[in-house]
Structure formats: structure tokens, C-alpha cells
PDB file of C-alpha atoms in Angstrom:
ATOM      1  CA  MET A 192       9.703   1.836  14.040  1.00 57.00           C
ATOM      2  CA  ASP A 193       7.502   4.376  15.766  1.00 59.00           C
ATOM      3  CA  SER A 194       9.018   7.333  17.568  1.00 50.00           C
ATOM      4  CA  SER A 195       9.436   6.625  21.318  1.00 47.00           C
ATOM      5  CA  GLN A 196       8.956   2.872  20.799  1.00 52.00           C
ATOM      6  CA  GLU A 197      12.545   1.955  21.377  1.00 49.00           C
ATOM      7  CA  ASN A 198      12.131   1.376  25.097  1.00 47.00           C
ATOM      8  CA  GLU A 199       8.523   0.265  25.178  1.00 49.00           C
ATOM      9  CA  TYR A 200       9.628  -3.257  25.631  1.00 46.00           C
ATOM     10  CA  LYS A 201      11.211  -2.218  29.035  1.00 45.00           C
ATOM     11  CA  MET A 202       7.731  -1.753  30.337  1.00 46.00           C
ATOM     12  CA  VAL A 203       6.948  -5.498  30.418  1.00 42.00           C
ATOM     13  CA  GLU A 204       7.855  -8.227  32.683  1.00 36.00           C
ATOM     14  CA  TYR A 205      10.190 -10.929  31.704  1.00 31.00           C
ATOM     15  CA  GLU A 206       8.197 -13.695  30.101  1.00 35.00           C
ATOM     16  CA  THR A 207       8.849 -16.855  28.148  1.00 32.00           C
ATOM     17  CA  ASN A 208       5.840 -18.572  26.754  1.00 35.00           C
ATOM     18  CA  PHE A 209       6.597 -20.901  23.919  1.00 28.00           C
ATOM     19  CA  ASN A 210       3.963 -23.470  23.219  1.00 34.00           C
ATOM     20  CA  GLN A 211       4.153 -26.026  20.416  1.00 34.00           C
ATOM     21  CA  VAL A 212       1.149 -28.315  19.704  1.00 33.00           C
ATOM     22  CA  VAL A 213       1.363 -31.314  17.557  1.00 32.00           C
ATOM     23  CA  ASN A 214      -1.784 -33.186  16.543  1.00 38.00           C
ATOM     24  CA  SER A 215      -1.546 -36.319  14.447  1.00 36.00           C
ATOM     25  CA  ASP A 216      -5.219 -36.349  13.508  1.00 40.00           C
ATOM     26  CA  SER A 217      -5.431 -35.979   9.697  1.00 38.00           C
ATOM     27  CA  THR A 218      -8.567 -33.903   9.899  1.00 38.00           C
ATOM     28  CA  ASN A 219      -7.081 -31.356  12.234  1.00 42.00           C
ATOM     29  CA  ILE A 220      -3.947 -31.209  10.121  1.00 37.00           C
ATOM     30  CA  THR A 221      -6.027 -30.535   7.010  1.00 38.00           C
ATOM     31  CA  ILE A 222      -7.984 -27.799   8.742  1.00 36.00           C
ATOM     32  CA  ALA A 223      -4.776 -26.258  10.110  1.00 40.00           C
ATOM     33  CA  TYR A 224      -3.158 -26.264   6.609  1.00 39.00           C
ATOM     34  CA  GLN A 225      -6.303 -24.699   5.082  1.00 39.00           C
ATOM     35  CA  ASN A 226      -6.393 -21.889   7.713  1.00 46.00           C
ATOM     36  CA  LYS A 227      -2.699 -21.292   7.189  1.00 48.00           C
ATOM     37  CA  ALA A 228      -3.178 -21.099   3.403  1.00 50.00           C
ATOM     38  CA  MET A 229      -5.878 -18.331   3.936  1.00 73.00           C
ATOM     39  CA  THR A 230      -3.723 -16.208   6.123  1.00 84.00           C
ATOM     40  CA  HIS A 231      -1.892 -13.637   4.039  1.00 93.00           C
ATOM     41  CA  LEU A 232      -0.891 -11.113   6.774  1.00 98.00           C
ATOM     42  CA  GLU A 233       0.538 -11.568  10.155  1.00 97.00           C
ATOM     43  CA  LEU A 234       0.370  -8.738  12.643  1.00 98.00           C
ATOM     44  CA  PHE A 235       2.891  -8.891  15.607  1.00 98.00           C
ATOM     45  CA  VAL A 236       1.572  -6.871  18.755  1.00 98.00           C
ATOM     46  CA  LEU A 237       2.121  -6.182  22.319  1.00 96.00           C
ATOM     47  CA  THR A 238      -1.620  -6.024  23.018  1.00 96.00           C
ATOM     48  CA  TRP A 239      -1.528  -3.261  25.551  1.00 95.00           C
ATOM     49  CA  GLY A 240       1.183  -1.101  23.930  1.00 95.00           C
ATOM     50  CA  ILE A 241       0.205   2.363  22.686  1.00 97.00           C
ATOM     51  CA  TYR A 242       1.286   1.761  19.059  1.00 98.00           C
ATOM     52  CA  PRO A 243      -0.052  -1.706  18.547  1.00 98.00           C
ATOM     53  CA  ARG A 244      -3.413  -0.607  20.170  1.00 98.00           C
ATOM     54  CA  ARG A 245      -3.753   1.791  17.319  1.00 98.00           C
ATOM     55  CA  VAL A 246      -3.882  -1.119  14.817  1.00 98.00           C
ATOM     56  CA  LEU A 247      -5.971  -3.398  16.978  1.00 98.00           C
ATOM     57  CA  ILE A 248      -8.574  -0.640  17.513  1.00 98.00           C
ATOM     58  CA  TYR A 249      -8.589   0.057  13.817  1.00 98.00           C
ATOM     59  CA  LEU A 250      -9.069  -3.521  12.845  1.00 98.00           C
ATOM     60  CA  HIS A 251     -12.049  -3.738  15.123  1.00 98.00           C
ATOM     61  CA  GLU A 252     -13.578  -0.568  13.647  1.00 97.00           C
ATOM     62  CA  LYS A 253     -12.829  -1.698  10.113  1.00 98.00           C
ATOM     63  CA  GLY A 254     -14.489  -5.068  10.653  1.00 97.00           C
ATOM     64  CA  LEU A 255     -11.342  -6.962  10.025  1.00 98.00           C
ATOM     65  CA  ILE A 256     -10.266  -8.177  13.399  1.00 97.00           C
ATOM     66  CA  ASN A 257     -11.521 -11.751  12.764  1.00 96.00           C
ATOM     67  CA  SER A 258     -10.627 -11.878   9.101  1.00 96.00           C
ATOM     68  CA  PRO A 259      -9.123 -15.218   8.087  1.00 95.00           C
ATOM     69  CA  HIS A 260      -6.578 -13.257   5.925  1.00 97.00           C
ATOM     70  CA  ILE A 261      -4.984 -11.710   9.147  1.00 97.00           C
ATOM     71  CA  LYS A 262      -3.246 -13.579  11.905  1.00 97.00           C
ATOM     72  CA  VAL A 263      -2.643 -11.497  15.055  1.00 97.00           C
ATOM     73  CA  THR A 264       0.318 -12.746  16.983  1.00 97.00           C
ATOM     74  CA  PRO A 265       1.099 -11.392  20.516  1.00 97.00           C
ATOM     75  CA  VAL A 266       4.822 -11.226  21.258  1.00 96.00           C
ATOM     76  CA  THR A 267       6.459 -12.441  24.321  1.00 91.00           C
ATOM     77  CA  ILE A 268       9.432 -10.922  26.087  1.00 81.00           C
ATOM     78  CA  SER A 269      12.768 -12.786  26.363  1.00 81.00           C
ATOM     79  CA  PRO A 270      15.181 -12.566  29.309  1.00 77.00           C
ATOM     80  CA  THR A 271      17.143 -10.055  27.162  1.00 77.00           C
ATOM     81  CA  LEU A 272      14.033  -7.970  26.920  1.00 74.00           C
ATOM     82  CA  GLU A 273      13.623  -8.628  23.239  1.00 86.00           C
ATOM     83  CA  MET A 274      10.141  -8.908  21.800  1.00 93.00           C
ATOM     84  CA  ILE A 275       9.989 -12.413  20.205  1.00 93.00           C
ATOM     85  CA  ALA A 276       7.520 -14.596  18.272  1.00 95.00           C
ATOM     86  CA  PRO A 277       8.087 -17.199  15.550  1.00 95.00           C
ATOM     87  CA  GLY A 278       8.602 -15.425  12.257  1.00 94.00           C
ATOM     88  CA  LYS A 279       8.929 -11.979  13.772  1.00 96.00           C
ATOM     89  CA  PRO A 280      11.993  -9.799  12.712  1.00 95.00           C
ATOM     90  CA  LYS A 281      13.980  -7.837  15.348  1.00 93.00           C
ATOM     91  CA  GLY A 282      12.372  -4.616  16.565  1.00 94.00           C
ATOM     92  CA  THR A 283       9.407  -3.308  18.484  1.00 95.00           C
ATOM     93  CA  VAL A 284       5.849  -3.728  17.505  1.00 97.00           C
ATOM     94  CA  PRO A 285       3.520  -3.366  15.704  1.00 98.00           C
ATOM     95  CA  ILE A 286       4.992  -5.183  12.706  1.00 98.00           C
ATOM     96  CA  LEU A 287       2.950  -6.492   9.704  1.00 98.00           C
ATOM     97  CA  ALA A 288       4.358  -9.292   7.721  1.00 97.00           C
ATOM     98  CA  LEU A 289       3.370  -9.260   4.114  1.00 97.00           C
ATOM     99  CA  PRO A 290       2.898 -12.176   1.681  1.00 96.00           C
ATOM    100  CA  ASP A 291       6.087 -11.249  -0.291  1.00 95.00           C
ATOM    101  CA  GLY A 292       8.196 -11.669   2.898  1.00 95.00           C
ATOM    102  CA  THR A 293       8.614  -7.939   3.700  1.00 97.00           C
ATOM    103  CA  PHE A 294       7.460  -6.109   6.726  1.00 98.00           C
ATOM    104  CA  ILE A 295       5.799  -2.784   7.551  1.00 98.00           C
ATOM    105  CA  LYS A 296       7.090  -1.491  10.883  1.00 97.00           C
ATOM    106  CA  GLN A 297       5.313   1.927  11.406  1.00 97.00           C
ATOM    107  CA  SER A 298       1.681   1.795  12.971  1.00 98.00           C
ATOM    108  CA  VAL A 299       0.336   4.576  10.719  1.00 98.00           C
ATOM    109  CA  ALA A 300       1.900   3.008   7.699  1.00 98.00           C
ATOM    110  CA  ILE A 301       0.114  -0.217   8.603  1.00 98.00           C
ATOM    111  CA  LEU A 302      -3.234   1.552   8.855  1.00 98.00           C
ATOM    112  CA  GLU A 303      -2.673   3.160   5.463  1.00 98.00           C
ATOM    113  CA  TYR A 304      -1.727  -0.147   3.919  1.00 98.00           C
ATOM    114  CA  PHE A 305      -5.050  -1.647   5.022  1.00 98.00           C
ATOM    115  CA  GLU A 306      -7.010   1.291   3.655  1.00 98.00           C
ATOM    116  CA  ASP A 307      -5.107   1.160   0.334  1.00 98.00           C
ATOM    117  CA  ILE A 308      -5.952  -2.553   0.040  1.00 97.00           C
ATOM    118  CA  CYS A 309      -9.620  -1.977   0.817  1.00 98.00           C
ATOM    119  CA  ASP A 310      -9.881   1.067  -1.463  1.00 97.00           C
ATOM    120  CA  ASN A 311      -8.258  -0.654  -4.474  1.00 97.00           C
ATOM    121  CA  PRO A 312      -7.891  -4.471  -3.960  1.00 98.00           C
ATOM    122  CA  GLN A 313      -5.855  -6.268  -6.781  1.00 97.00           C
ATOM    123  CA  GLU A 314      -5.359  -9.837  -5.715  1.00 96.00           C
ATOM    124  CA  ASP A 315      -8.183 -12.223  -4.909  1.00 95.00           C
ATOM    125  CA  TRP A 316      -7.454 -12.374  -1.196  1.00 96.00           C
ATOM    126  CA  GLN A 317      -7.393  -8.496  -1.075  1.00 97.00           C
ATOM    127  CA  LYS A 318     -10.808  -8.410  -2.822  1.00 97.00           C
ATOM    128  CA  ASP A 319     -12.144 -10.934  -0.182  1.00 96.00           C
ATOM    129  CA  LEU A 320     -10.677  -8.677   2.580  1.00 97.00           C
ATOM    130  CA  ALA A 321     -12.197  -5.486   1.089  1.00 98.00           C
ATOM    131  CA  ALA A 322     -15.581  -7.057   0.684  1.00 97.00           C
ATOM    132  CA  ALA A 323     -15.701  -7.672   4.474  1.00 97.00           C
ATOM    133  CA  ALA A 324     -14.454  -4.222   5.419  1.00 97.00           C
ATOM    134  CA  LYS A 325     -16.340  -1.130   6.290  1.00 96.00           C
ATOM    135  CA  PRO A 326     -16.082   1.912   4.149  1.00 96.00           C
ATOM    136  CA  SER A 327     -13.000   4.178   3.982  1.00 97.00           C
ATOM    137  CA  MET A 328     -11.702   5.425   7.301  1.00 98.00           C
ATOM    138  CA  ARG A 329      -9.656   8.244   5.738  1.00 97.00           C
ATOM    139  CA  GLY A 330     -12.588  10.246   4.481  1.00 96.00           C
ATOM    140  CA  LYS A 331     -14.976  10.379   1.592  1.00 94.00           C
ATOM    141  CA  ASN A 332     -13.523  13.319  -0.272  1.00 96.00           C
ATOM    142  CA  PRO A 333     -10.179  15.374  -0.372  1.00 97.00           C
ATOM    143  CA  ARG A 334     -11.248  17.751   2.340  1.00 97.00           C
ATOM    144  CA  GLU A 335     -12.208  14.909   4.663  1.00 96.00           C
ATOM    145  CA  ARG A 336      -9.063  13.118   3.989  1.00 97.00           C
ATOM    146  CA  ALA A 337      -6.934  16.208   4.559  1.00 98.00           C
ATOM    147  CA  THR A 338      -8.642  16.679   7.899  1.00 97.00           C
ATOM    148  CA  THR A 339      -7.767  13.105   8.821  1.00 98.00           C
ATOM    149  CA  ARG A 340      -4.143  13.698   8.016  1.00 98.00           C
ATOM    150  CA  GLU A 341      -4.059  16.853  10.073  1.00 98.00           C
ATOM    151  CA  ILE A 342      -5.359  15.146  13.100  1.00 98.00           C
ATOM    152  CA  LEU A 343      -2.980  12.271  12.624  1.00 98.00           C
ATOM    153  CA  GLY A 344       0.003  14.555  12.330  1.00 98.00           C
ATOM    154  CA  LEU A 345      -0.867  16.443  15.493  1.00 98.00           C
ATOM    155  CA  THR A 346      -1.554  13.309  17.415  1.00 98.00           C
ATOM    156  CA  GLU A 347       1.688  11.706  16.249  1.00 98.00           C
ATOM    157  CA  GLU A 348       3.551  14.732  17.605  1.00 98.00           C
ATOM    158  CA  ALA A 349       1.631  14.598  20.829  1.00 98.00           C
ATOM    159  CA  SER A 350       2.373  10.853  21.202  1.00 98.00           C
ATOM    160  CA  SER A 351       6.123  11.479  20.665  1.00 98.00           C
ATOM    161  CA  MET A 352       6.176  14.275  23.341  1.00 98.00           C
ATOM    162  CA  PHE A 353       4.204  12.125  25.658  1.00 98.00           C
ATOM    163  CA  GLY A 354       6.522   9.216  25.285  1.00 97.00           C
ATOM    164  CA  PHE A 355       9.616  11.420  25.873  1.00 98.00           C
ATOM    165  CA  GLY A 356       7.974  12.743  29.043  1.00 98.00           C
ATOM    166  CA  CYS A 357       7.267   9.339  30.365  1.00 98.00           C
ATOM    167  CA  HIS A 358      10.861   8.258  29.779  1.00 96.00           C
ATOM    168  CA  LYS A 359      12.272  11.285  31.611  1.00 97.00           C
ATOM    169  CA  GLY A 360       9.741  11.522  34.451  1.00 98.00           C
ATOM    170  CA  SER A 361       8.041   8.198  35.323  1.00 97.00           C
ATOM    171  CA  LYS A 362       9.551   5.882  37.947  1.00 96.00           C
ATOM    172  CA  LEU A 363       9.008   3.108  35.399  1.00 94.00           C
ATOM    173  CA  PHE A 364      12.208   4.206  33.636  1.00 93.00           C
ATOM    174  CA  ALA A 365      14.225   5.376  36.603  1.00 94.00           C
ATOM    175  CA  ALA A 366      16.509   2.456  36.656  1.00 90.00           C
ATOM    176  CA  LEU A 367      16.964   2.418  32.898  1.00 89.00           C
ATOM    177  CA  GLU A 368      17.921   5.987  31.946  1.00 92.00           C
ATOM    178  CA  PRO A 369      18.685   9.499  33.338  1.00 96.00           C
ATOM    179  CA  MET A 370      15.627  11.280  34.684  1.00 97.00           C
ATOM    180  CA  ASP A 371      14.785  14.921  33.854  1.00 97.00           C
ATOM    181  CA  PRO A 372      11.504  16.075  35.568  1.00 96.00           C
ATOM    182  CA  ALA A 373      11.945  19.574  33.967  1.00 97.00           C
ATOM    183  CA  GLY A 374      12.150  17.846  30.506  1.00 97.00           C
ATOM    184  CA  THR A 375       8.983  15.936  31.430  1.00 98.00           C
ATOM    185  CA  LYS A 376       7.091  19.008  32.275  1.00 97.00           C
ATOM    186  CA  MET A 377       8.026  20.666  29.011  1.00 97.00           C
ATOM    187  CA  ALA A 378       7.251  17.632  26.941  1.00 98.00           C
ATOM    188  CA  MET A 379       3.831  17.148  28.449  1.00 98.00           C
ATOM    189  CA  GLY A 380       3.144  20.847  27.896  1.00 97.00           C
ATOM    190  CA  TRP A 381       3.919  20.338  24.238  1.00 98.00           C
ATOM    191  CA  ALA A 382       1.725  17.237  24.048  1.00 98.00           C
ATOM    192  CA  LYS A 383      -1.179  19.182  25.653  1.00 97.00           C
ATOM    193  CA  ARG A 384      -0.634  22.030  23.294  1.00 98.00           C
ATOM    194  CA  ASN A 385      -1.223  19.677  20.333  1.00 98.00           C
ATOM    195  CA  LEU A 386      -4.282  18.256  22.050  1.00 98.00           C
ATOM    196  CA  LYS A 387      -5.711  21.713  22.274  1.00 98.00           C
ATOM    197  CA  ILE A 388      -5.309  22.097  18.498  1.00 98.00           C
ATOM    198  CA  VAL A 389      -6.839  18.568  17.967  1.00 98.00           C
ATOM    199  CA  GLU A 390      -9.764  19.718  20.262  1.00 98.00           C
ATOM    200  CA  THR A 391     -10.874  22.141  17.393  1.00 97.00           C
ATOM    201  CA  TYR A 392     -11.627  19.204  15.064  1.00 97.00           C
ATOM    202  CA  TYR A 393     -14.015  17.428  17.472  1.00 96.00           C
ATOM    203  CA  GLU A 394     -16.481  20.286  18.022  1.00 94.00           C
ATOM    204  CA  GLY A 395     -19.921  18.752  17.447  1.00 91.00           C
ATOM    205  CA  ARG A 396     -18.650  15.174  17.022  1.00 93.00           C
ATOM    206  CA  PHE A 397     -19.700  12.227  19.197  1.00 92.00           C
ATOM    207  CA  GLU A 398     -22.641  14.230  20.681  1.00 88.00           C
ATOM    208  CA  GLY A 399     -25.982  13.010  21.759  1.00 77.00           C
ATOM    209  CA  ASP A 400     -27.943   9.938  20.501  1.00 68.00           C
ATOM    210  CA  ASN A 401     -26.233   9.953  17.143  1.00 63.00           C
ATOM    211  CA  SER A 402     -22.719   9.425  18.492  1.00 59.00           C
ATOM    212  CA  GLY A 403     -22.835   5.754  17.442  1.00 58.00           C
ATOM    213  CA  ALA A 404     -23.393   6.825  13.768  1.00 62.00           C
ATOM    214  CA  GLU A 405     -20.124   8.703  13.608  1.00 80.00           C
ATOM    215  CA  ASN A 406     -17.851   7.932  10.611  1.00 92.00           C
ATOM    216  CA  ILE A 407     -14.797   6.610  12.465  1.00 96.00           C
ATOM    217  CA  THR A 408     -11.428   7.557  11.007  1.00 97.00           C
ATOM    218  CA  ILE A 409      -8.026   6.134  11.345  1.00 98.00           C
ATOM    219  CA  ALA A 410      -7.108   9.370  13.229  1.00 98.00           C
ATOM    220  CA  ASP A 411      -9.853   8.650  15.863  1.00 98.00           C
ATOM    221  CA  CYS A 412      -8.245   5.254  16.371  1.00 98.00           C
ATOM    222  CA  VAL A 413      -4.794   6.792  16.909  1.00 98.00           C
ATOM    223  CA  LEU A 414      -6.079   9.491  19.239  1.00 98.00           C
ATOM    224  CA  ALA A 415      -8.146   6.909  21.243  1.00 98.00           C
ATOM    225  CA  SER A 416      -5.078   4.889  21.788  1.00 98.00           C
ATOM    226  CA  LEU A 417      -3.046   7.890  23.147  1.00 98.00           C
ATOM    227  CA  LEU A 418      -5.779   9.043  25.423  1.00 98.00           C
ATOM    228  CA  GLN A 419      -6.472   5.635  26.903  1.00 98.00           C
ATOM    229  CA  PHE A 420      -2.763   4.721  27.311  1.00 98.00           C
ATOM    230  CA  SER A 421      -1.854   7.985  29.006  1.00 98.00           C
ATOM    231  CA  ARG A 422      -4.803   7.855  31.337  1.00 98.00           C
ATOM    232  CA  GLU A 423      -5.132   4.217  32.212  1.00 97.00           C
ATOM    233  CA  LEU A 424      -1.523   3.192  32.414  1.00 98.00           C
ATOM    234  CA  TYR A 425       0.201   6.360  33.461  1.00 98.00           C
ATOM    235  CA  GLY A 426      -2.660   8.079  35.364  1.00 97.00           C
ATOM    236  CA  LEU A 427      -2.274  11.355  33.418  1.00 96.00           C
ATOM    237  CA  LYS A 428      -5.549  13.298  33.242  1.00 92.00           C
ATOM    238  CA  PHE A 429      -4.996  15.481  30.131  1.00 94.00           C
ATOM    239  CA  LEU A 430      -8.688  15.545  29.625  1.00 96.00           C
ATOM    240  CA  GLU A 431      -9.590  17.217  32.922  1.00 94.00           C
ATOM    241  CA  ASP A 432      -8.299  20.538  31.308  1.00 95.00           C
ATOM    242  CA  PRO A 433     -11.458  22.689  30.949  1.00 96.00           C
ATOM    243  CA  GLU A 434     -10.174  23.644  27.501  1.00 97.00           C
ATOM    244  CA  LEU A 435     -10.623  20.150  26.217  1.00 98.00           C
ATOM    245  CA  PRO A 436     -14.360  19.441  26.548  1.00 97.00           C
ATOM    246  CA  ASP A 437     -14.806  18.015  23.045  1.00 97.00           C
ATOM    247  CA  LEU A 438     -11.923  15.500  23.537  1.00 97.00           C
ATOM    248  CA  GLN A 439     -13.345  14.569  26.874  1.00 97.00           C
ATOM    249  CA  ARG A 440     -16.630  13.789  25.231  1.00 95.00           C
ATOM    250  CA  PHE A 441     -14.879  11.908  22.458  1.00 96.00           C
ATOM    251  CA  TYR A 442     -12.912   9.767  24.900  1.00 97.00           C
ATOM    252  CA  ASN A 443     -15.909   9.019  27.139  1.00 95.00           C
ATOM    253  CA  VAL A 444     -17.867   7.819  24.078  1.00 94.00           C
ATOM    254  CA  PHE A 445     -15.041   5.992  22.273  1.00 96.00           C
ATOM    255  CA  LYS A 446     -13.635   4.034  25.326  1.00 97.00           C
ATOM    256  CA  GLU A 447     -16.945   2.283  25.493  1.00 95.00           C
ATOM    257  CA  ARG A 448     -16.882   0.999  21.934  1.00 96.00           C
ATOM    258  CA  GLU A 449     -16.162  -2.621  21.513  1.00 96.00           C
ATOM    259  CA  SER A 450     -12.866  -1.778  19.724  1.00 97.00           C
ATOM    260  CA  THR A 451     -11.554   0.123  22.725  1.00 98.00           C
ATOM    261  CA  LYS A 452     -13.198  -1.224  25.793  1.00 97.00           C
ATOM    262  CA  ILE A 453     -10.730  -2.773  28.251  1.00 97.00           C
ATOM    263  CA  PRO A 454     -10.964  -4.758  31.476  1.00 96.00           C
ATOM    264  CA  ASP A 455      -9.616  -3.399  34.802  1.00 94.00           C
ATOM    265  CA  ASP A 456      -6.625  -5.648  34.634  1.00 95.00           C
ATOM    266  CA  PHE A 457      -5.703  -4.900  31.073  1.00 97.00           C
ATOM    267  CA  TYR A 458      -2.328  -3.336  31.994  1.00 96.00           C
ATOM    268  CA  PRO A 459       0.229  -5.452  33.927  1.00 93.00           C
ATOM    269  CA  GLU A 460      -0.174  -4.359  37.590  1.00 95.00           C
ATOM    270  CA  GLN A 461       3.520  -3.995  38.431  1.00 93.00           C
ATOM    271  CA  ILE A 462       4.066  -1.848  35.343  1.00 93.00           C
ATOM    272  CA  LYS A 463       1.132   0.272  36.111  1.00 96.00           C
ATOM    273  CA  GLU A 464       2.269   0.792  39.696  1.00 97.00           C
ATOM    274  CA  LEU A 465       5.621   2.130  38.602  1.00 96.00           C
ATOM    275  CA  ALA A 466       4.268   4.049  35.679  1.00 97.00           C
ATOM    276  CA  GLN A 467       2.029   6.217  37.780  1.00 98.00           C
ATOM    277  CA  VAL A 468       4.751   7.406  40.110  1.00 98.00           C
ATOM    278  CA  TRP A 469       6.151  10.731  38.739  1.00 97.00           C
ATOM    279  CA  LEU A 470       9.435  12.098  39.896  1.00 95.00           C
ATOM    280  CA  GLU A 471       9.673  15.693  40.980  1.00 88.00           C
TER     281      GLU A 471
END
């Protein structure tokens, strides 16, 4: 599972929401059976979590969020703080269930899996999926793909440092583990250091009237998730740093895209209130 995901489930309220609908109408049963037959992949998510958001943003940008081959299943939280959903294995999300009964449990690996299928589909359902998908989001040539991997690596490190800093400095985790404000300051400094390197890759991107024509990459989706989660849930204003003008422009544009736009009440209010209190 993704680094720093282990305690993400602690950020949600206890919930139990199990609904079972039985409809004896034969037409509805036939339609339900056909829809189930078309679904080859099931994605388990916590819709507002930083790692699941990567995949959801990506699926929107790829044009696959409404694919009949992909079922998106939000998890609920049990009284023992376990993420549960019918058919979901133990562990944090995102988790992608494959047709052969196996699972992919790393967010970036899930993105790569979709890209691989769309670049080189083998089975009929994969060909159908690829036909509906937008072009490669890793890059058109070796240089572009290498750049995407560089940004991914730097953003992954920044996300890990950010996650550690939250666990050691945000009041959200104060009752769950030892606090270390000094450790938080160090971790956030490392995260910002990585963002300053990422900044250099965004010079000239998402500028002016042509920003909507950008070739979106999987790295953009991962970065957008980090910037949105840190700002909107935890209240951290990384992008107010005058050394990050290109990332500020990137985020201002990207957050308004249909893939990334969120309502004011997107994050649970009780979680948000605690998350934005930082211990000194």
C-alpha cells in the first residue's frame, strides 16, 4: 500500500452504511446482470483521500471515469476503523480488483496499469476500454516519459514527507500517536524542497489561453492531488512561497478542471477542523 496510507483511515468518522436492494422484476435483473458482466475492474476508494484522489482525477482526465468496464466502489468505515466494502481485501485504498481475482494496491501502479492497457490492449474488453480513452498520459516519446517519471518520483517523496509531518504535528492524530512538532517542521521542509525541484518542470506550462490544451500526464494528477489535499484539508499554503510561481499557476488552473473541482463540503467538517490545528 502507499507510503503514509497506514493511518489514513483514522481520519474518517465511524460509519456503517450497508444497503442491499433486491428487485424481483425480471427486466431489472437482466439489466443488472448485463452491467455486471461488462464490469471487469473494481476500484475501491475513499473519495477524498489523497491517494485515491490520484486515481479518480486520472480516470476523469483519461476519459474513463464512466467506463462500463470500471466499477468505482467507495468504502465505509467499520467501528474498528477498518475500510470495508463487499469484495474488498484488507488494507487501505485505493485498491484495484482485476478480472483474475488479484489486486493492485499502489496508486501509481494502478495508473500505470491503466496506461499499459490503453497502450497495448490484448483482450476484447481492454480494446474497448482503450478505444474510449484519451492518448498516453505518460508522454509521446522517451524524453517526455522520463520527465513524467522524474516528476512522479519527486512528488511521491514530497507526499511521504507531508504525510509524516501531518501524523507528527496535526491535532487530527494527537490522540492516536506521539507528536513531534520538530519532526513535522523538518518533514514539511523536505516536502517543500521537493516541490521547488518540481517547480522547474512547470515553467511555461498552463499559461494563458492555451492552458486547456495542455497534454495532461499522470504526474500532473498525482501532483494536483497532493496540492489540493494539503491546502484544502490541512490548510497548508505551500504555494504561497514566492519561489513556487509556476506550481501556483498550475494549481490555480488544474483545480478548476472537471476532474479536480470539489465543493466546499468535500472534506468531512470534523476531520477538517482537527486537521488544520498544528501543534507547536
